Structures are given as C-alpha cells and as structure tokens.
Short mmCIF file of C-alpha atoms and ligand atoms in Angstrom, two decimals:
data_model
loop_
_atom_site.label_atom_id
_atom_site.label_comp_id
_atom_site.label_asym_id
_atom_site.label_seq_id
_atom_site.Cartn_x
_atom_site.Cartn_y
_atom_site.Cartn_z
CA UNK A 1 21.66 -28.82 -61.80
CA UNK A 2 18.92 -29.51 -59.44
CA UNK A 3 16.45 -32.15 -60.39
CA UNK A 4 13.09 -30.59 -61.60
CA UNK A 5 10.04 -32.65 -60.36
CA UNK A 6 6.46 -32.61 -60.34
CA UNK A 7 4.25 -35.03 -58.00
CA UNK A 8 0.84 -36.15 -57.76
CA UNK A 9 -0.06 -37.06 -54.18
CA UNK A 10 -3.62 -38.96 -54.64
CA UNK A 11 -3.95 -39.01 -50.86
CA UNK A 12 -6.94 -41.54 -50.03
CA UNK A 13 -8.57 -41.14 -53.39
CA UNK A 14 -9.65 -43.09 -56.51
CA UNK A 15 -10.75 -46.70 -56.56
CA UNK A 16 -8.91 -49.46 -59.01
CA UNK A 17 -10.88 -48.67 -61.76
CA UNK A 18 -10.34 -44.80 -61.63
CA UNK A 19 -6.41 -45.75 -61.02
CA UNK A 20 -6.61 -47.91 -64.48
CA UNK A 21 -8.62 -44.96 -66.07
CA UNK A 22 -6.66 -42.36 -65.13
CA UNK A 23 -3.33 -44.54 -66.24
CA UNK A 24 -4.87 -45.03 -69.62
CA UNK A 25 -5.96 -41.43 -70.32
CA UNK A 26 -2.50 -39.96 -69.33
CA UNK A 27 -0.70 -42.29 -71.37
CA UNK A 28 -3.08 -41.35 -74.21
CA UNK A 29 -1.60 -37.88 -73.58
CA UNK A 30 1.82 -38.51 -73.09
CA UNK A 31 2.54 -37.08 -76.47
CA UNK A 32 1.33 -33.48 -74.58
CA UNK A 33 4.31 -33.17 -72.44
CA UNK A 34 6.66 -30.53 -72.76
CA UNK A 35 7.97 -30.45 -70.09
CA UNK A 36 11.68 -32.61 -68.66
CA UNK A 37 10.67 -32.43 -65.20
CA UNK A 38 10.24 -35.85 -63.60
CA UNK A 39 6.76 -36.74 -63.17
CA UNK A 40 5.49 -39.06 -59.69
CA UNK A 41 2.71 -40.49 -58.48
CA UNK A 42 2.04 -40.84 -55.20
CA UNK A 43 -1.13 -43.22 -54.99
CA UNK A 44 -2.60 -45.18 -52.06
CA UNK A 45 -0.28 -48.38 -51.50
CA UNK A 46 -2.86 -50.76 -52.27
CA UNK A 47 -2.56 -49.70 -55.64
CA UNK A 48 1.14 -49.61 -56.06
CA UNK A 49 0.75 -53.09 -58.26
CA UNK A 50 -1.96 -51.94 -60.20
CA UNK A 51 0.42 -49.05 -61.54
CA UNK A 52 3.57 -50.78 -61.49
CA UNK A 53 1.34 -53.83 -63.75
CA UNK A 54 0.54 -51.08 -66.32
CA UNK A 55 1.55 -51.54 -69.35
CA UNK A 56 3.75 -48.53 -70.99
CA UNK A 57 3.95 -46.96 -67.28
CA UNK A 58 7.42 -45.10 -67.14
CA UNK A 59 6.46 -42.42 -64.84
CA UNK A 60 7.78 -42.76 -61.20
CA UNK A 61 5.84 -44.33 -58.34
CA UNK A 62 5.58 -43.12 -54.78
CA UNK A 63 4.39 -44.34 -51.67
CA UNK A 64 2.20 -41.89 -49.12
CA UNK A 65 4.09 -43.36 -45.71
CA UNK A 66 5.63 -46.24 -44.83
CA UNK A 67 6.24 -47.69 -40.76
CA UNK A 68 9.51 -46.40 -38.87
CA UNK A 69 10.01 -50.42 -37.75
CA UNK A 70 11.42 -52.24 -39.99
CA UNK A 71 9.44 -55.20 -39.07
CA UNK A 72 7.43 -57.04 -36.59
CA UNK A 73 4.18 -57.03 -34.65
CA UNK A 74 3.05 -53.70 -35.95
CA UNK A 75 -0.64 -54.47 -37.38
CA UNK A 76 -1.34 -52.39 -40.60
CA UNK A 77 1.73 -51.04 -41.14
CA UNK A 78 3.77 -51.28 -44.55
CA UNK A 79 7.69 -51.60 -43.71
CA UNK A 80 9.75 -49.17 -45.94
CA UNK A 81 11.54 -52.99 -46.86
CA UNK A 82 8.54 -54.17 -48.07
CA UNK A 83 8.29 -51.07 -50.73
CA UNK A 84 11.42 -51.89 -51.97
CA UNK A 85 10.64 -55.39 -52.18
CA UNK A 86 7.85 -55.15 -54.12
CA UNK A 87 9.31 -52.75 -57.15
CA UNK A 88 12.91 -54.55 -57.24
CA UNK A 89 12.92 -54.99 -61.13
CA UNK A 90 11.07 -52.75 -62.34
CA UNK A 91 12.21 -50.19 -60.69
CA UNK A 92 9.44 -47.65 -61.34
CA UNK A 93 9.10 -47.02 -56.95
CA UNK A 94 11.72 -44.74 -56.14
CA UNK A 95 10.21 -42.29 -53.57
CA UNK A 96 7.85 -42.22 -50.45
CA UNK A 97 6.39 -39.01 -48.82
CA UNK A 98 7.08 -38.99 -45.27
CA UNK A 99 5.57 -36.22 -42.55
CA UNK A 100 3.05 -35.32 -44.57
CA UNK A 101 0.98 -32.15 -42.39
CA UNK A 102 -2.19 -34.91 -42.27
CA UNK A 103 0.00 -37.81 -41.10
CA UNK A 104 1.52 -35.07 -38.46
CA UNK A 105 -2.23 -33.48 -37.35
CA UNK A 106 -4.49 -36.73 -37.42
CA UNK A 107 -1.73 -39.60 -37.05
CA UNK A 108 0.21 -37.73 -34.68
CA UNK A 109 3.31 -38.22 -36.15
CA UNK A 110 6.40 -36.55 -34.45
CA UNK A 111 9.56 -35.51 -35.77
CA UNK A 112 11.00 -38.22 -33.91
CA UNK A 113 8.88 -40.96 -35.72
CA UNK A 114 9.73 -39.02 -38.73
CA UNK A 115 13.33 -39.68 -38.93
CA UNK A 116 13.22 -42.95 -38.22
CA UNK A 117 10.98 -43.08 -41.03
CA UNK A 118 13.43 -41.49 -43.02
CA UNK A 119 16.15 -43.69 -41.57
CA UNK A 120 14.40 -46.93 -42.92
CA UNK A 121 13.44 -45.44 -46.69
CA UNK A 122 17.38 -44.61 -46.90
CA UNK A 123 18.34 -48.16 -45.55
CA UNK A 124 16.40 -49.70 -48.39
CA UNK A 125 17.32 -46.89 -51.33
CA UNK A 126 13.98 -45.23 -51.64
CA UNK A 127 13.86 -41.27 -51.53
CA UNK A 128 11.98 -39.49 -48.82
CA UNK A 129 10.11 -37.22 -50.03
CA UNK A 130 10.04 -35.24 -46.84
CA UNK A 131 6.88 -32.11 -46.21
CA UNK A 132 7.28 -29.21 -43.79
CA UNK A 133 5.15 -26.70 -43.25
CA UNK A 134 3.79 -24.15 -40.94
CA UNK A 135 -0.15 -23.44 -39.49
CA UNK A 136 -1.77 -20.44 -39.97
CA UNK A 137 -0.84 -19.48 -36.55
CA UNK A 138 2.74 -19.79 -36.80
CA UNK A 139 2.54 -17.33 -39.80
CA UNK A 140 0.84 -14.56 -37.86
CA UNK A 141 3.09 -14.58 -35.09
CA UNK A 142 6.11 -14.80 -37.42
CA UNK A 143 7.56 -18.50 -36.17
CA UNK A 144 6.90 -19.87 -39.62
CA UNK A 145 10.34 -19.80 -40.00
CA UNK A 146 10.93 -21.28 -36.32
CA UNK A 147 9.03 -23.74 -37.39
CA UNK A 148 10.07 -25.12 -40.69
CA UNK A 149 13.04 -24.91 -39.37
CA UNK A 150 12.56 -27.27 -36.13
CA UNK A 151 11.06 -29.83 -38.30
CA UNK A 152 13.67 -30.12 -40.70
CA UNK A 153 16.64 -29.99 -38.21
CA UNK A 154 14.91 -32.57 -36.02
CA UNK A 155 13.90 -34.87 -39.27
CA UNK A 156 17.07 -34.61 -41.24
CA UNK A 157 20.10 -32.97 -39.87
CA UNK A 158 21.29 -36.30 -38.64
CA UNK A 159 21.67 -37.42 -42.17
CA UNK A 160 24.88 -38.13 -43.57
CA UNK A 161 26.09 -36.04 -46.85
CA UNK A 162 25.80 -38.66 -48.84
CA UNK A 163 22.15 -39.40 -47.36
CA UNK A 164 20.56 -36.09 -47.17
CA UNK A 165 21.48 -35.98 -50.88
CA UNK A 166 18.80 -38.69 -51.08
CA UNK A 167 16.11 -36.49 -49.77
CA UNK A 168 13.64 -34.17 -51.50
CA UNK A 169 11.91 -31.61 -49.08
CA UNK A 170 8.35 -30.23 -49.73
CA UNK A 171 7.39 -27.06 -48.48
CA UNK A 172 3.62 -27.24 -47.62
CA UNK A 173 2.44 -24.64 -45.64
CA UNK A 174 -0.58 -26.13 -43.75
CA UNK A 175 -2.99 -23.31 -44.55
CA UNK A 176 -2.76 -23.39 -48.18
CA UNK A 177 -3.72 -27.19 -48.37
CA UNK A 178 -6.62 -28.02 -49.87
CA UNK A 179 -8.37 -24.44 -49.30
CA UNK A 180 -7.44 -22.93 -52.54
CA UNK A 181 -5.72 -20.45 -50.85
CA UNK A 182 -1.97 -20.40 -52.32
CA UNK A 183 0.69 -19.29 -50.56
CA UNK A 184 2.23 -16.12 -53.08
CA UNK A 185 5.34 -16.94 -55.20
CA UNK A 186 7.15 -14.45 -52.69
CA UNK A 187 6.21 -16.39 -49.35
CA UNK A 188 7.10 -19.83 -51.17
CA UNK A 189 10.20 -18.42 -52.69
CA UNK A 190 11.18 -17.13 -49.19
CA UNK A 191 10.72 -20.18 -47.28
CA UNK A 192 12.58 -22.47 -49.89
CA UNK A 193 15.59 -19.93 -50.07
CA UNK A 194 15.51 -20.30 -46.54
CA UNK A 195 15.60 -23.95 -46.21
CA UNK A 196 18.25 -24.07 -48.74
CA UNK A 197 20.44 -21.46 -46.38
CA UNK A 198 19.57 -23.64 -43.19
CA UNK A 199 20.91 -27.10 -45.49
CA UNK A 200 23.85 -24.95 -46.25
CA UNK A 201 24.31 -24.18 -42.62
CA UNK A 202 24.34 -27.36 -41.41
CA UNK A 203 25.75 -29.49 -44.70
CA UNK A 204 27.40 -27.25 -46.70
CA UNK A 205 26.48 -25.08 -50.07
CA UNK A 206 26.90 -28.07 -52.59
CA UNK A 207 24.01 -30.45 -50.17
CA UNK A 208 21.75 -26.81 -50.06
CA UNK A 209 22.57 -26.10 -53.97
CA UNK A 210 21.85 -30.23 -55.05
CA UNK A 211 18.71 -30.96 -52.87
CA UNK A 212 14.70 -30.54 -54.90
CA UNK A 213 12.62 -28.25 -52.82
CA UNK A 214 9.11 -28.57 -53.69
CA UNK A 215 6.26 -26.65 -53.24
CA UNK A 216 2.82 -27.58 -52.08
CA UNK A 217 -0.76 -25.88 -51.31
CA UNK A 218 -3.33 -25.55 -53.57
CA UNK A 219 -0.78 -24.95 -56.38
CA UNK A 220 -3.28 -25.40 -59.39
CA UNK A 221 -2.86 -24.98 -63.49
CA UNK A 222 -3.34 -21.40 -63.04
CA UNK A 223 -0.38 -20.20 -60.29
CA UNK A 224 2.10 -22.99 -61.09
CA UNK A 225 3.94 -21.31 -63.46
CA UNK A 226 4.82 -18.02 -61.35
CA UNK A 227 5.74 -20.56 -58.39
CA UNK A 228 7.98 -22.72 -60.70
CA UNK A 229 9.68 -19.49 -62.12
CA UNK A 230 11.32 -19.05 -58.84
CA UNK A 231 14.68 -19.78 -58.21
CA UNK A 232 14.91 -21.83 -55.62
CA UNK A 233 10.84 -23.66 -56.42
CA UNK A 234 12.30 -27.10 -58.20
CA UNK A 235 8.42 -28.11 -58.66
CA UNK A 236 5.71 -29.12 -57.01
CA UNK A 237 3.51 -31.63 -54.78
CA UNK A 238 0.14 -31.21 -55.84
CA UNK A 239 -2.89 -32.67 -54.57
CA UNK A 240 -6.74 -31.82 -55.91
CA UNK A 241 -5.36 -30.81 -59.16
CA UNK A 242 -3.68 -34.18 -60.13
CA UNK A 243 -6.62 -36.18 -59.10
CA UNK A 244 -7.65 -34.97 -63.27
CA UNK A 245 -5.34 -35.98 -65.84
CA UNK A 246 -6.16 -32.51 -67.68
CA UNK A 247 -5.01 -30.16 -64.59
CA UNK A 248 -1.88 -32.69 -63.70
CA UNK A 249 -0.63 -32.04 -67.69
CA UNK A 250 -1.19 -28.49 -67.31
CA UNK A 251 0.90 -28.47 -64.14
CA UNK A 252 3.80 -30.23 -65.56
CA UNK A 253 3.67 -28.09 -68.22
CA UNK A 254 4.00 -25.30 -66.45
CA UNK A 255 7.35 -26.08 -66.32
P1 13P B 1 -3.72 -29.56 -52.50
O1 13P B 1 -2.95 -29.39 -53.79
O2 13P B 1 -5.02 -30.27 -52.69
O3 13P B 1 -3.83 -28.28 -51.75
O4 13P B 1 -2.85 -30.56 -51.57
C1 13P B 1 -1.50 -30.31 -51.43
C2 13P B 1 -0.91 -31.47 -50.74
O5 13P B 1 -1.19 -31.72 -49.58
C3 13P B 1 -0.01 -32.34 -51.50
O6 13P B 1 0.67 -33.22 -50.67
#
C-alpha cells in the first residue's frame, strides 16, 4: 500500500506569531481529522524550531530546499546535513521539497542542481519531496509529457532501488499554481499514471507501484476529493489553501 499524504507548502509566508497561531488552532482541531493520510508542513526554515518547539506537535515537518553542497563557502545556503542535524531526536523533519517550479523559474535551478540536491537529502535520510511539472506551453504543443518526463529521468533515474524508494514525486503543473485554475482529475490522473509507467520502466513495477505521487495546483477544499479519488493521486501539495487551518482540515479530509 502506497503511503497517503497531504502537505502544506507555506512557501515565503506567515511570520512567528502566525506560525504559533496557526500551530495552536490546528491542534485545537486535531480531534476533526478523519482522515489516516500523513499530514506535512512545509514552512520557511527559519521556523523549523519554532514548530519542532511546539508542544503536542506530531505532524511531520518539511523543509522548502536545502543547498546541493554539503558544506562550505556557500553564503545563505542551508546544507541538507544541517536539516538533519537540527531534528535528530525528535524526529518530527523527515522530508524537504526539492525543484519546486519557483526554485526552477526564479532560482534557476537545473535538473542537474536538482539531483545533487536529491543526492545530499538521501545521504542524510531525509525524503525528497521532488515537483515536476509542465508550462502552459508545453501543454498546448503536447510535450507535457516530454517534459515531465526529462525532469524526472534527469533528477532521479540515477537513484538506486533502495533510494528512489525514498522519494515522493509531486506533480505540479506550472499553470495551475496559484491561479485557481486546477488541472481536471483526468489530466492529473494521466500524468501520475504516466510517471508511475516511466518509474516502472526504468525501476521496475514494485519502485512505480510503492512510490507517493502527489498532486499540486490550486487543489482547494472543493476539487480535492475528485483528485484524491484517483487511482494513482496518493494526495496532495497544497499551497494557498493550507495557509488557513479551516481549508488545510478540509483538504485532509478529503481523503
Ligand atoms: P497553490 O495550491 O497555491 O496553487 O500552490 C501549489 C504549490 O505550488 C504547492 O507547492
């Protein structure tokens, strides 16, 4: 059985007090969960300790990137060894998003960079959580598939067995980020059933049939449940709509 899983990428928003707020209001509604899918938060890494410090915080912690070095003169940067570091008893950090379509467009992030990236979160047992995802363009000259395809090949096909196992892919295609406009439940379905075929290809059927594919794009309380009905949809990465503790419950739920 694949793992279900829903995550809450905060991107560059809320401020310490809104990440204590928030904490406290969704433990208040703990009790509202129905759902067993595993539940992540992905805020920014300045406020990993603030989460980790909470008290009754079992939910899972992500990181948004982390450096391809593992250390050095690399001003800014937060080594994938330093993550690890910083959660090693309370093991509450298990994941980090990696190629996220912002850190590829305005970071310039290559697929290159990417697996190296992935590379170091495997090194210190943290789970990529790694996003693909085509433009518009791609879509209307029919290379979305080219291109998901080219991004996961050149970002993960070196793995191991044993490593890609470690790995959770998110489908995001770039157009339906933040502009309300979801992709359908057909279009995501199709994509992840492909990405599980291309895994199969290169792995073999148990990697395709044991890896999370999640979906992301302006999936919201209202179309997550069609999208999460879908066979091979294992949950979601959601971004505006986990930002309010209301919308995030409603998402899980939709499980
Ligand atoms: P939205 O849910 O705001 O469209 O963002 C999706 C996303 O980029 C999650 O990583």
């Amino acid at each position: 059985m694949r793992k279900k899983l829903v995550a809450g990428n905060w991107k560059m928003n809320l401020l310490d007090e809104e990440v204590i707020n928030y904490i406290v209001n969704f433990n208040s509604r703990k009790n509202e969960i129905e759902s067993d899918a595993e539940i992540i938060i992905l805020p920014a890494s300045i406020y990993l300790d603030t989460m980790i410090s909470m008290p009754d915080w079992d939910i899972k912690i992500g990181a948004q990137n982390c450096s391809q070095f593992n250390n050095g003169a690399y001003t800014g940067e937060i080594s994938a060894a330093m993550l690890r570091d910083f959660d090693y008893d309370s093991e509450n950090l298990h994941y980090c998003l990696v190629g996220h379509s912002e850190r590829r467009a305005y970071f310039k992030e290559s697929n290159e960079v990417l697996a190296q990236k992935v590379n170091r979160l495997i090194e210190n047992q943290l789970k990529p959580i790694f996003c693909c995802g085509e433009e518009l363009e791609h879509r209307k000259k029919e290379k979305h598939f080219d291109l998901v395809k080219s991004q996961i090949s050149e970002g993960l096909f070196h793995l191991k067995e044993e490593e890609i196992k470690q790995v959770v892919i998110a489908y995001e295609p770039v157009w339906a980020i933040g502009t309300g406009e979801t992709a359908t439940s057909n279009q995501a379905q199709e994509m992840h059933a492909f990405i599980r075929t291309i895994l199969a290809e290169q792995f073999n059927q148990d990697v395709a049939d044991s890896i999370s594919i999640l979906y992301g794009g302006s999936c919201n309380s209202t179309n997550a449940k069609e999208l999460f009905e879908q066979p091979d949809i294992d949950g979601g990465l959601i971004g505006g709509a986990s930002l309010e503790v209301e919308s995030f419950i409603q998402i899980i739920n939709a499980f």
